[in-house]
DNA sequence: TTGTAAGCGTTATCAT
DNA sequence: ATGATAACGCTTACAA
């Protein structure tokens, strides 16, 4: 391993000058800089990050912790996000450190890693409504950035999120404009913040239009195909069955389409289906039969912003300057259409009570 | 952050003594050690890993690189393994650094990270028959440990693997003893070493018993349910259909069971199914209907050994002392039974040629 | 514009 | 049994 001293010796310079030349300090002679850079390249010099870290006080390592059984099952995007983050961090010569927590205590690994003080910060995924990790890290004064956000309002930490409430509202608006009055909602697990946010948007959009959806037509579960199928199958047997389904993911929508097919219902003739699409490569909504109408916000778009926020946070930026909320695109395809004739009636308060 | 100097000052000792006391050097007075440890705990002292690393020349970081689209689809165990490894490494105060490579050049991230010289070594997953990464790291002289192994023989690097050839032989033996003569093999992707090894074991076991399986009954594809279903459905229409299926994973077996059901065949009455079971929580072979006969080797059992090997390798152990091959357990359940009467005939060479 | 020297927090080599 | 002191490879005042 060539070090600063070696290349200094080779050029008859001091290590300090070499360091300055390599790090773009303005005062060094342009000639010397050229020579230094040339020799550095020739000797295949790489700064020793450990040494750099010792003096800078930073480790250049960002932690990301998987909630072990939970995330794998509920968050198919986890991988995608990790891959994106690691490559973005690499642009800053930073690394992503991976750990896993078990169900018993999701905060434990944070406690351990914070105590070791080896990491510069954490990136959190899939926050829950009252996220323990956020509370711990806030109290500990450790820098972190959240992919998503807890609660319904604007929190006081850096985050990147899509406007989940708006996305539900957009979907309801589209369906309502098509004449639908009985809209079911197959949401994600209730403890996740995004699900709470979407539910809130869904409810407020309904209320604004004088609609109502009985609680038996609002479900919370893992983003899986069989959930979609089973829930839809059940709901479609109802005497006042939904004419439209809003799905938390394309996977769930796939299940709904399957249930519709089995029930002999055509989409969008008899039934409209809309979903939120995280644009995960495995499940391309365009390829659905029929092509799926979606709200779309590619999850990989979050990686760049999250990384930038992390870096800026470590450089001392204010949390309030590191908050981004993007709105999802509404892409109308073939799975949504006008409400079938004779199905224009809505649910009413009594059916809510009756539930 | 309390440092060595602080606690030394507090006790009127030198940092050196404190370091020795904390690191269990035999020469320090037992009294002093007690005092030092007490104060260290009281002051909540944590050694600065960066500083330790600078002097030791080690980073304490092990790299693991995901082959981006490929691994996610083909290797559902990747997560499980990463989680296991990270927690085992934590026992040694080491961390797992995650990166992702894209399809274009799977070696690129290794090149980059090796150049940075930040990591102590790499753990490789799912080696292919002629693994580029192994070739590169070997040439570069960088420590690595492989989960699995390339090729059919014993390589010259540290690895932990199951005996894939033996596993295929065990399965064939069981089926053959039950009278089966027409055994199909739904293997994993052909480029993976484990698939090549299993194929080799499969072929040799057949040969040893004077059996033959035409190539159209040996398939290679992703470990997915629909692969199992489609392949089985096709094969079962053959005039000399297989009486038994050997599947590379429980997922594939699930597909085969589905195909059998659709074809009106009972398992194990009309058809026997055996699979290899990596014991991934999502797909519990016991819960299959009927419960699946499997060769079983929990993938998480590899994490401890892999970590130990890595640590010992870094401590200078010989590669040849760091090679483990375990045999899978054969667990006979309800999906295998005697060959149906009238189906005892085997395939012959001509049907191979005819293929 | 460049060099000298101190320091980041440890561990290891000498002394004592 | 303990203490000085010198590393580890780099950055950064401060001097020149």
XYZ file of C-alpha atoms (C1' of nucleotides) in Angstrom:
742
model
C 0.000 0.000 0.000
C 1.471 3.282 -1.052
C 0.995 6.026 1.452
C 1.219 9.752 1.500
C 4.784 9.592 2.765
C 5.889 7.406 -0.155
C 4.675 9.742 -2.788
C 6.083 12.715 -0.847
C 9.480 11.023 -0.728
C 9.354 10.269 -4.413
C 8.796 13.944 -5.214
C 10.952 15.489 -2.542
C 7.895 17.112 -0.982
C 6.373 16.983 2.460
C 3.378 14.750 3.170
C 1.440 17.880 4.009
C 1.847 19.332 0.552
C 0.903 16.084 -1.049
C -2.202 15.926 1.104
C -3.119 19.451 0.138
C -2.489 18.833 -3.531
C -4.661 15.748 -3.528
C -7.455 17.350 -1.565
C -7.724 20.337 -3.870
C -6.477 23.051 -1.572
C -6.263 26.315 -3.525
C -2.848 27.405 -2.322
C -0.771 24.673 -3.938
C 1.123 25.431 -7.096
C -0.721 24.100 -10.095
C 2.516 22.549 -11.354
C 3.094 20.628 -8.147
C -0.505 19.542 -8.051
C -0.113 18.049 -11.507
C 3.055 16.234 -10.545
C 1.547 14.973 -7.314
C -1.564 13.727 -9.007
C 0.452 12.041 -11.712
C 2.661 10.230 -9.237
C -0.276 9.351 -7.029
C -1.999 7.727 -9.955
C 1.207 6.050 -11.074
C 1.803 4.595 -7.635
C -1.867 3.668 -7.443
C -2.296 5.601 -4.239
C -5.457 5.229 -2.167
C -5.892 7.236 0.991
C -6.268 5.064 4.052
C -9.818 5.704 5.052
C -9.255 4.535 8.569
C -6.586 7.161 9.094
C -8.772 9.805 7.503
C -11.572 8.788 9.772
C -9.482 8.921 12.886
C -8.623 12.536 12.275
C -12.004 13.603 10.938
C -13.893 11.884 13.707
C -16.212 10.356 11.150
C -16.424 6.733 10.180
C -18.018 7.146 6.775
C -20.351 4.310 7.642
C -24.117 4.553 7.700
C -26.167 1.883 9.361
C -29.274 0.238 8.061
C -31.014 -2.322 10.182
C -33.480 -4.878 8.953
C -36.370 -5.848 11.176
C -35.694 -9.461 10.661
C -38.747 -11.522 9.952
C -41.020 -8.537 9.540
C -39.363 -6.530 6.801
C -38.658 -9.420 4.515
C -42.281 -10.377 4.443
C -43.876 -6.948 4.384
C -41.399 -4.859 2.505
C -40.315 -6.364 -0.785
C -38.659 -3.069 -1.574
C -36.123 -3.309 1.192
C -33.529 -4.840 -1.054
C -34.093 -2.374 -3.804
C -33.650 0.474 -1.377
C -30.516 -0.969 0.169
C -28.969 -1.515 -3.227
C -29.777 2.023 -4.302
C -28.507 3.543 -1.079
C -25.254 1.641 -1.129
C -24.460 2.803 -4.618
C -25.371 6.411 -3.837
C -23.295 6.343 -0.677
C -20.384 4.988 -2.666
C -20.357 8.295 -4.552
C -19.429 9.912 -1.270
C -16.972 7.134 -0.427
C -19.310 6.016 2.277
C -20.489 2.543 3.081
C -23.715 0.998 4.179
C -23.439 -1.267 7.186
C -26.081 -3.920 7.447
C -27.519 -5.432 10.594
C -30.624 -7.325 11.521
C -32.846 -7.034 14.524
C -35.238 -9.627 15.770
C -38.802 -9.151 16.731
C -38.203 -9.093 20.479
C -36.519 -5.724 20.585
C -36.144 -3.726 17.437
C -34.221 -1.006 19.226
C -31.523 -3.296 20.631
C -29.164 -3.198 17.654
C -29.388 0.581 17.559
C -28.453 0.716 21.203
C -25.493 -1.532 20.577
C -24.265 0.335 17.529
C -24.787 3.746 19.064
C -22.741 2.641 22.062
C -19.944 1.496 19.776
C -20.067 4.939 18.130
C -18.734 3.476 14.935
C -21.430 4.693 12.607
C -22.065 8.247 11.532
C -25.784 7.795 11.310
C -28.699 5.588 10.401
C -31.202 5.326 7.640
C -34.551 4.007 8.793
C -37.090 2.270 6.614
C -40.786 1.640 6.929
C -41.549 3.643 10.053
C -44.439 2.574 12.185
C -47.036 4.910 13.595
C -45.159 5.236 16.856
C -41.701 4.214 15.867
C -39.507 3.083 18.758
C -36.319 3.490 16.763
C -37.044 7.106 15.986
C -37.750 7.825 19.605
C -34.527 6.179 20.704
C -32.291 7.830 18.134
C -33.837 11.219 18.776
C -33.218 10.870 22.495
C -29.674 9.643 21.858
C -28.935 12.571 19.579
C -27.762 10.308 16.794
C -28.196 11.538 13.205
C -30.762 9.654 11.180
C -32.839 10.004 8.066
C -36.158 8.284 7.541
C -37.502 6.756 4.383
C -41.092 7.585 5.094
C -42.240 9.370 8.211
C -44.081 8.477 11.381
C -47.396 10.079 12.215
C -49.645 12.160 10.015
C -48.015 15.558 10.258
C -44.598 16.961 9.506
C -42.077 15.588 11.998
C -38.907 17.287 13.167
C -36.365 14.946 11.632
C -35.070 14.591 8.076
C -37.133 12.361 5.854
C -38.078 11.516 2.311
C -41.605 10.364 1.798
C -44.385 10.244 -0.692
C -47.606 12.037 0.149
C -49.579 8.975 1.119
C -52.702 10.844 2.088
C -52.750 12.667 -1.245
C -52.241 9.436 -3.109
C -55.313 7.929 -1.513
C -57.242 11.091 -2.247
C -56.202 11.067 -5.899
C -57.364 7.490 -6.228
C -60.709 8.143 -4.608
C -61.177 11.206 -6.799
C -60.602 9.217 -9.963
C -62.997 6.478 -8.943
C -65.619 8.915 -7.738
C -65.434 10.827 -10.999
C -66.096 7.533 -12.769
C -69.262 7.224 -10.757
C -68.079 4.759 -8.138
C -69.690 5.110 -4.760
C -68.699 1.831 -3.136
C -64.933 1.826 -2.842
C -63.127 -0.827 -0.825
C -59.641 -0.264 0.491
C -57.102 -3.077 0.846
C -54.520 -1.234 2.853
C -51.135 -2.293 4.262
C -50.536 -3.365 7.878
C -52.172 -0.892 10.249
C -49.072 -0.300 12.323
C -47.133 1.190 9.428
C -47.211 4.930 9.153
C -47.836 4.913 5.423
C -50.965 2.834 5.936
C -52.256 5.236 8.553
C -51.550 8.157 6.240
C -53.338 6.545 3.328
C -56.268 5.639 5.500
C -56.515 9.218 6.631
C -56.435 10.453 3.035
C -58.972 7.842 2.006
C -61.374 8.797 4.754
C -61.081 12.511 4.180
C -61.598 12.110 0.432
C -64.684 10.029 1.057
C -66.014 12.533 3.551
C -65.413 15.418 1.155
C -67.626 13.611 -1.367
C -70.268 12.517 1.063
C -69.280 8.893 0.703
C -68.805 6.285 3.325
C -67.078 2.901 3.385
C -68.072 0.437 6.085
C -65.131 -0.848 8.089
C -65.601 -4.359 6.755
C -64.493 -3.021 3.382
C -61.334 -1.527 4.776
C -58.673 -4.102 5.472
C -55.115 -4.068 6.722
C -52.623 -6.794 5.936
C -49.296 -7.703 4.388
C -48.728 -6.645 0.811
C -49.324 -10.093 -0.614
C -51.271 -11.497 -3.484
C -53.310 -13.999 -1.520
C -54.405 -11.262 0.859
C -55.789 -9.416 -2.141
C -57.465 -12.454 -3.487
C -59.051 -13.621 -0.265
C -60.211 -10.195 0.840
C -61.701 -9.395 -2.561
C -63.341 -12.801 -2.847
C -65.085 -12.272 0.459
C -66.143 -8.718 -0.233
C -67.502 -9.577 -3.662
C -70.038 -11.943 -2.135
C -71.534 -9.048 -0.180
C -75.036 -8.016 -1.194
C -73.719 -4.494 -1.607
C -70.315 -5.436 -2.969
C -67.715 -2.797 -3.799
C -67.553 -1.602 -7.378
C -63.971 -0.496 -6.966
C -60.902 -1.575 -5.054
C -58.078 0.642 -3.923
C -55.024 -1.522 -3.255
C -51.921 -0.648 -1.280
C -49.707 -2.467 -3.746
C -49.678 -4.024 -7.186
C -49.275 -7.433 -5.570
C -52.550 -7.030 -3.743
C -54.134 -5.832 -6.971
C -52.940 -9.019 -8.662
C -54.886 -10.956 -6.058
C -57.970 -8.845 -6.586
C -57.819 -9.415 -10.330
C -57.580 -13.125 -9.712
C -60.592 -13.026 -7.401
C -62.545 -11.040 -9.978
C -61.721 -13.566 -12.668
C -62.876 -16.432 -10.452
C -66.077 -14.566 -9.662
C -66.676 -14.109 -13.376
C -66.389 -10.354 -13.160
C -64.705 -8.359 -15.866
C -62.284 -5.562 -15.089
C -63.017 -2.732 -15.672
C -66.494 -3.648 -16.925
C -67.860 -4.928 -13.634
C -65.139 -3.839 -11.286
C -62.477 -1.140 -11.153
C -59.089 -1.716 -9.576
C -56.477 0.863 -8.726
C -53.270 0.340 -6.795
C -50.221 2.125 -5.609
C -47.145 1.125 -7.558
C -43.713 1.296 -5.975
C -42.254 0.321 -9.337
C -40.491 -2.753 -8.064
C -39.094 -4.595 -11.075
C -40.680 -7.931 -10.215
C -44.240 -6.711 -10.531
C -44.740 -4.461 -13.479
C -48.188 -2.995 -13.366
C -48.188 -2.337 -17.122
C -48.006 -6.039 -17.783
C -51.085 -6.812 -15.772
C -54.120 -8.049 -17.595
C -55.735 -5.557 -17.838
C -52.951 -3.009 -17.435
C -53.281 -1.546 -14.004
C -54.287 2.003 -13.193
C -51.912 3.153 -10.495
C -50.555 5.937 -8.437
C -46.882 5.622 -9.053
C -43.794 6.666 -7.090
C -40.704 4.633 -7.835
C -39.181 3.624 -4.548
C -35.690 3.782 -5.968
C -36.150 7.529 -6.494
C -35.767 7.886 -2.766
C -32.197 6.635 -2.581
C -30.472 9.688 -3.985
C -32.389 12.170 -1.823
C -31.972 10.044 1.279
C -28.237 9.860 0.763
C -27.956 13.584 0.124
C -29.938 14.347 3.230
C -27.728 12.095 5.301
C -24.572 13.745 4.033
C -25.920 17.220 4.560
C -27.202 16.330 7.989
C -23.721 15.167 8.965
C -22.389 18.439 7.594
C -24.571 20.277 10.033
C -27.648 21.162 8.013
C -30.940 21.811 9.798
C -33.435 18.963 9.917
C -36.140 21.278 8.656
C -34.154 21.815 5.465
C -33.939 18.090 4.878
C -37.546 17.128 4.502
C -39.032 16.098 1.205
C -42.486 14.917 0.384
C -43.235 14.037 -3.223
C -46.617 13.389 -4.754
C -47.264 10.207 -6.656
C -48.190 10.264 -10.330
C -51.621 9.043 -11.305
C -51.385 6.765 -14.311
C -54.716 5.773 -15.737
C -54.648 2.494 -17.621
C -57.221 -0.207 -18.326
C -58.266 -1.444 -14.904
C -60.540 1.464 -14.080
C -63.750 2.408 -15.812
C -67.223 3.815 -15.259
C -69.295 2.278 -12.536
C -71.595 -0.451 -13.913
C -75.199 0.579 -14.429
C -77.379 -0.292 -11.497
C -74.417 -0.129 -9.129
C -74.377 3.605 -8.630
C -75.746 3.413 -5.120
C -73.441 4.173 -2.244
C -73.122 2.674 1.179
C -74.725 4.664 3.941
C -74.193 5.359 7.577
C -76.440 2.526 8.618
C -74.380 -0.034 6.857
C -71.454 1.373 8.786
C -73.283 0.979 12.009
C -74.530 -2.411 10.967
C -70.962 -3.544 10.507
C -16.793 10.138 24.508
C -14.575 8.973 27.276
C -11.210 7.820 26.088
C -8.364 5.826 27.472
C -6.584 8.972 28.577
C -9.568 10.143 30.619
C -9.819 7.034 32.637
C -6.036 6.947 33.038
C -6.092 10.498 34.395
C -8.910 9.650 36.767
C -6.880 6.819 38.272
C -3.439 8.367 38.076
C -2.301 5.647 35.715
C -0.846 5.712 32.233
C -3.009 5.028 29.203
C -0.810 2.043 28.492
C -1.678 0.362 31.763
C -5.331 1.047 31.308
C -5.186 -0.469 27.841
C -3.447 -3.537 29.201
C -5.892 -3.884 32.062
C -8.847 -3.672 29.738
C -7.408 -6.061 27.216
C -6.704 -8.766 29.745
C -2.926 -8.703 29.729
C -1.601 -11.097 32.363
C 1.024 -8.790 33.849
C -1.288 -6.178 35.350
C -1.998 -6.249 39.038
C -5.359 -7.788 39.717
C -6.230 -4.876 42.005
C -5.533 -2.304 39.322
C -7.443 -4.293 36.795
C -10.482 -4.235 39.044
C -10.209 -0.505 39.582
C -9.702 0.148 35.911
C -12.628 -1.968 34.879
C -14.844 -0.342 37.463
C -13.981 3.158 36.330
C -14.254 2.198 32.680
C -17.747 0.945 33.276
C -18.622 3.941 35.396
C -17.448 6.341 32.728
C -19.188 4.239 30.099
C -15.997 3.797 28.174
C -16.046 2.346 24.654
C -12.826 1.858 22.781
C -12.684 3.883 19.597
C -12.758 1.238 16.934
C -11.323 3.532 14.338
C -8.241 4.102 16.433
C -7.944 0.406 17.137
C -8.214 -0.289 13.472
C -5.585 2.241 12.549
C -3.024 0.553 14.719
C -4.098 -3.000 13.981
C -4.227 -2.406 10.252
C -7.644 -4.028 10.127
C -10.938 -2.388 9.450
C -13.200 -4.936 11.082
C -15.471 -4.715 8.080
C -16.408 -7.600 5.859
C -18.008 -6.996 2.513
C -20.951 -8.769 1.007
C -22.112 -7.839 -2.442
C -25.484 -8.581 -3.900
C -25.722 -9.390 -7.573
C -28.526 -6.968 -8.048
C -31.405 -8.269 -10.052
C -30.137 -11.828 -10.125
C -29.810 -12.704 -6.467
C -33.111 -11.270 -5.380
C -34.950 -13.428 -7.846
C -32.924 -16.614 -7.571
C -31.769 -16.623 -4.013
C -34.529 -16.070 -1.502
C -32.062 -17.043 1.196
C -29.795 -14.084 0.656
C -31.505 -12.047 3.323
C -31.503 -14.846 5.799
C -27.795 -15.342 5.282
C -26.973 -11.660 5.560
C -28.945 -11.350 8.756
C -27.227 -14.377 10.246
C -23.789 -13.234 9.209
C -24.220 -9.739 10.547
C -25.218 -11.012 13.955
C -22.373 -13.526 14.067
C -19.881 -10.893 13.001
C -21.180 -8.616 15.718
C -19.882 -11.166 18.225
C -16.410 -10.310 16.972
C -17.201 -6.597 16.899
C -17.121 -6.744 13.157
C -19.557 -5.308 10.686
C -21.027 -6.419 7.436
C -20.809 -3.879 4.655
C -23.410 -4.195 1.961
C -23.079 -3.296 -1.681
C -24.861 -4.181 -4.869
C -23.528 -4.977 -8.285
C -25.432 -4.801 -11.511
C -25.596 -7.382 -14.206
C -23.124 -5.688 -16.514
C -20.056 -6.369 -14.425
C -20.361 -8.342 -11.245
C -16.679 -7.885 -10.450
C -16.707 -4.087 -10.619
C -17.697 -3.422 -7.007
C -15.031 -5.832 -5.796
C -12.452 -3.965 -7.826
C -13.577 -0.700 -6.343
C -13.654 -1.918 -2.768
C -10.387 -3.780 -3.042
C -8.772 -0.593 -4.351
C -10.139 1.339 -1.394
C -8.629 -1.312 0.871
C -11.217 -0.560 3.493
C -12.534 -4.045 3.971
C -10.756 -6.954 5.579
C -12.367 -9.510 3.341
C -15.436 -10.674 1.497
C -18.055 -13.314 1.881
C -19.352 -14.612 -1.418
C -22.724 -16.218 -1.967
C -24.133 -18.448 -4.637
C -20.991 -19.134 -6.674
C -21.392 -19.905 -10.332
C -19.612 -22.698 -12.123
C -16.835 -20.404 -13.227
C -17.125 -17.591 -10.768
C -15.550 -14.334 -11.908
C -15.468 -12.918 -8.416
C -13.493 -15.811 -7.060
C -10.998 -15.514 -9.856
C -10.568 -11.814 -9.263
C -10.212 -12.007 -5.503
C -7.795 -14.896 -5.742
C -5.636 -12.966 -8.181
C -5.839 -9.859 -6.006
C -4.830 -11.812 -2.923
C -7.815 -10.568 -0.948
C -9.212 -12.812 1.797
C -12.601 -14.291 1.067
C -14.849 -17.101 2.177
C -17.431 -18.718 -0.031
C -20.868 -19.893 0.923
C -20.929 -22.772 -1.486
C -18.088 -23.597 -3.819
C -17.398 -23.348 -7.523
C -16.729 -26.446 -9.586
C -17.196 -30.070 -8.648
C -14.037 -30.782 -6.685
C -12.432 -29.325 -3.607
C -11.177 -25.816 -4.339
C -8.246 -24.072 -2.684
C -10.132 -21.357 -0.836
C -12.136 -21.410 2.390
C -15.746 -22.394 1.974
C -18.790 -23.799 3.678
C -21.019 -25.904 1.526
C -23.462 -28.739 1.599
C -22.597 -31.855 -0.347
C -24.889 -31.198 -3.266
C -23.874 -34.255 -5.213
C -24.546 -36.499 -2.224
C -27.896 -34.871 -1.669
C -28.982 -35.719 -5.199
C -27.660 -39.245 -4.755
C -29.566 -39.710 -1.499
C -32.765 -38.591 -3.182
C -32.321 -40.891 -6.145
C -31.526 -43.770 -3.815
C -34.713 -43.263 -1.853
C -36.853 -43.089 -4.968
C -35.127 -46.014 -6.589
C -35.622 -48.126 -3.488
C -39.318 -47.286 -3.716
C -39.292 -48.761 -7.187
C -39.187 -45.574 -9.199
C -37.380 -45.814 -12.502
C -38.521 -42.613 -14.174
C -37.222 -39.726 -12.117
C -37.406 -36.158 -13.383
C -35.142 -33.452 -12.029
C -36.232 -29.819 -11.706
C -32.863 -28.308 -10.976
C -31.779 -24.715 -10.297
C -30.224 -22.413 -12.923
C -27.465 -24.250 -14.767
C -24.841 -21.603 -14.203
C -24.889 -22.025 -10.441
C -22.309 -24.365 -9.009
C -24.769 -26.088 -6.713
C -26.941 -26.996 -9.670
C -23.984 -28.461 -11.527
C -23.012 -30.430 -8.444
C -26.496 -31.796 -7.952
C -26.753 -32.702 -11.605
C -23.493 -34.570 -11.349
C -24.714 -36.472 -8.289
C -28.037 -37.160 -9.959
C -26.414 -38.563 -13.074
C -23.924 -40.694 -11.220
C -26.621 -42.138 -8.972
C -28.737 -42.996 -11.992
C -25.778 -44.565 -13.729
C -24.914 -46.637 -10.672
C -28.433 -48.047 -10.815
C -28.582 -48.542 -14.534
C -31.167 -45.831 -14.898
C -31.362 -43.065 -17.394
C -33.318 -39.809 -17.538
C -33.811 -38.182 -20.927
C -32.670 -34.584 -21.029
C -36.191 -33.325 -21.551
C -36.910 -34.460 -17.990
C -34.007 -32.500 -16.575
C -34.685 -28.790 -16.352
C -32.820 -25.769 -15.088
C -34.549 -22.623 -13.942
C -35.150 -20.160 -11.139
C -36.355 -21.586 -7.853
C -39.926 -20.504 -8.369
C -43.297 -22.107 -7.939
C -44.551 -21.476 -11.452
C -41.431 -23.065 -12.884
C -42.292 -26.189 -10.934
C -45.865 -26.116 -12.003
C -45.263 -25.499 -15.667
C -42.432 -27.985 -16.013
C -44.329 -30.705 -14.201
C -47.527 -30.041 -16.126
C -45.672 -30.494 -19.402
C -43.801 -33.591 -18.323
C -46.907 -35.256 -16.957
C -48.499 -35.228 -20.403
C -45.643 -37.346 -21.738
C -46.538 -40.886 -22.751
C -43.800 -42.091 -20.436
C -44.275 -39.515 -17.734
C -42.045 -39.399 -14.668
C -43.276 -41.218 -11.591
C -41.122 -39.059 -9.340
C -39.827 -35.506 -9.228
C -36.653 -34.339 -7.604
C -36.921 -30.594 -6.978
C -34.148 -28.141 -6.237
C -36.292 -26.285 -3.732
C -39.503 -26.536 -1.778
C -40.926 -23.706 -3.858
C -40.524 -25.735 -6.998
C -42.081 -28.694 -5.224
C -45.080 -26.546 -4.374
C -45.525 -25.958 -8.080
C -45.229 -29.644 -8.844
C -47.862 -30.474 -6.243
C -50.147 -27.937 -7.815
C -49.604 -29.431 -11.267
C -50.293 -32.902 -9.911
C -53.513 -31.747 -8.343
C -54.633 -30.175 -11.603
C -53.748 -33.360 -13.469
C -55.849 -35.336 -11.019
C -52.856 -37.228 -9.703
C -52.499 -38.071 -6.047
C -49.247 -37.647 -4.186
C -47.718 -40.029 -3.251
C -50.210 -42.492 -4.765
C -49.573 -41.639 -8.391
C -46.538 -39.460 -8.073
C -43.662 -39.002 -5.636
C -42.103 -35.641 -4.929
C -38.900 -34.920 -3.093
C -37.152 -31.584 -2.716
C -34.192 -29.984 -1.127
C -35.150 -27.785 1.782
C -33.036 -24.813 2.774
C -35.332 -24.311 5.748
C -36.291 -20.786 4.847
C -39.048 -19.715 7.235
C -41.468 -18.641 4.512
C -41.847 -22.104 3.017
C -42.119 -24.787 5.636
C -42.000 -28.152 3.950
C -43.785 -29.807 6.881
C -46.860 -27.762 6.204
C -47.156 -28.879 2.621
C -50.096 -31.025 1.677
C -48.880 -33.754 1.752
C -45.921 -33.037 4.012
C -42.877 -32.958 1.821
C -40.091 -35.501 1.849
C -36.885 -33.494 1.730
C -33.174 -33.407 2.006
C -32.656 -30.728 4.555
C -29.780 -28.401 5.370
C -30.791 -25.173 7.077
C -29.094 -22.349 5.292
C -28.754 -20.351 8.462
C -26.458 -23.041 9.842
C -23.818 -21.693 7.501
C -23.545 -18.277 9.112
C -21.601 -19.272 12.201
C -19.057 -21.394 10.325
C -18.639 -18.793 7.613
C -17.938 -16.107 10.175
C -15.491 -18.292 12.076
C -13.657 -19.140 8.900
C -13.408 -15.493 7.964
C -12.002 -14.548 11.341
C -9.519 -17.396 11.350
C -8.501 -16.658 7.789
C -7.702 -13.090 8.784
C -5.709 -14.468 11.694
C -3.547 -16.317 9.243
C -5.057 -19.792 9.138
C -4.507 -21.983 6.087
C -7.297 -22.125 3.529
C -7.181 -25.894 3.579
C -8.104 -25.850 7.273
C -11.135 -23.707 6.559
C -13.183 -25.937 4.323
C -16.371 -27.560 5.459
C -18.790 -29.695 3.564
C -21.831 -30.957 5.413
C -24.265 -33.592 4.265
C -27.951 -32.872 4.158
C -30.402 -34.848 6.264
C -32.925 -36.979 4.492
C -36.343 -36.513 6.022
C -38.957 -38.882 4.706
C -42.478 -37.565 4.980
C -45.683 -38.127 3.020
C -44.859 -37.009 -0.495
C -42.911 -40.101 -1.473
C -44.231 -43.628 -1.843
C -43.904 -46.804 -3.861
C -44.042 -46.508 -7.610
C -47.601 -47.091 -8.929
C -48.221 -50.532 -10.372
C -47.790 -50.625 -14.102
C -45.336 -47.742 -13.972
C -42.242 -49.692 -13.044
C -40.685 -49.394 -16.470
C -37.687 -47.124 -16.867
C -36.653 -44.887 -19.678
C -34.020 -46.278 -21.972
C -31.130 -45.027 -24.022
C -33.284 -44.688 -27.130
C -35.620 -42.267 -25.461
C -32.544 -40.275 -24.578
C -31.394 -40.272 -28.141
C -34.899 -39.531 -29.329
C -34.960 -36.422 -27.202
C 3.685 28.196 -1.951
C 5.708 24.799 1.055
C 7.420 22.617 5.433
C 7.175 21.474 10.470
C 4.840 19.577 13.988
C 0.995 18.354 16.634
C -2.725 15.483 17.108
C -6.720 11.900 16.227
C -7.149 7.205 20.167
C -5.169 3.140 20.353
C -1.528 -0.579 20.884
C 3.217 -2.229 21.259
C 8.107 -1.803 22.449
C 11.070 -0.632 25.353
C 12.609 0.670 29.807
C 12.176 0.842 34.776
C 3.659 -4.264 37.532
C 3.829 0.217 35.421
C 5.337 4.241 32.549
C 7.392 6.683 28.486
C 7.424 6.773 23.870
C 6.835 5.597 19.345
C 4.164 4.100 16.029
C -0.511 3.591 12.671
C -1.557 7.280 8.093
C -3.580 11.185 7.688
C -5.070 16.359 8.316
C -4.281 20.971 9.750
C -2.609 24.921 12.409
C 1.244 27.530 12.454
C 5.768 28.846 10.608
C 8.718 30.014 7.101
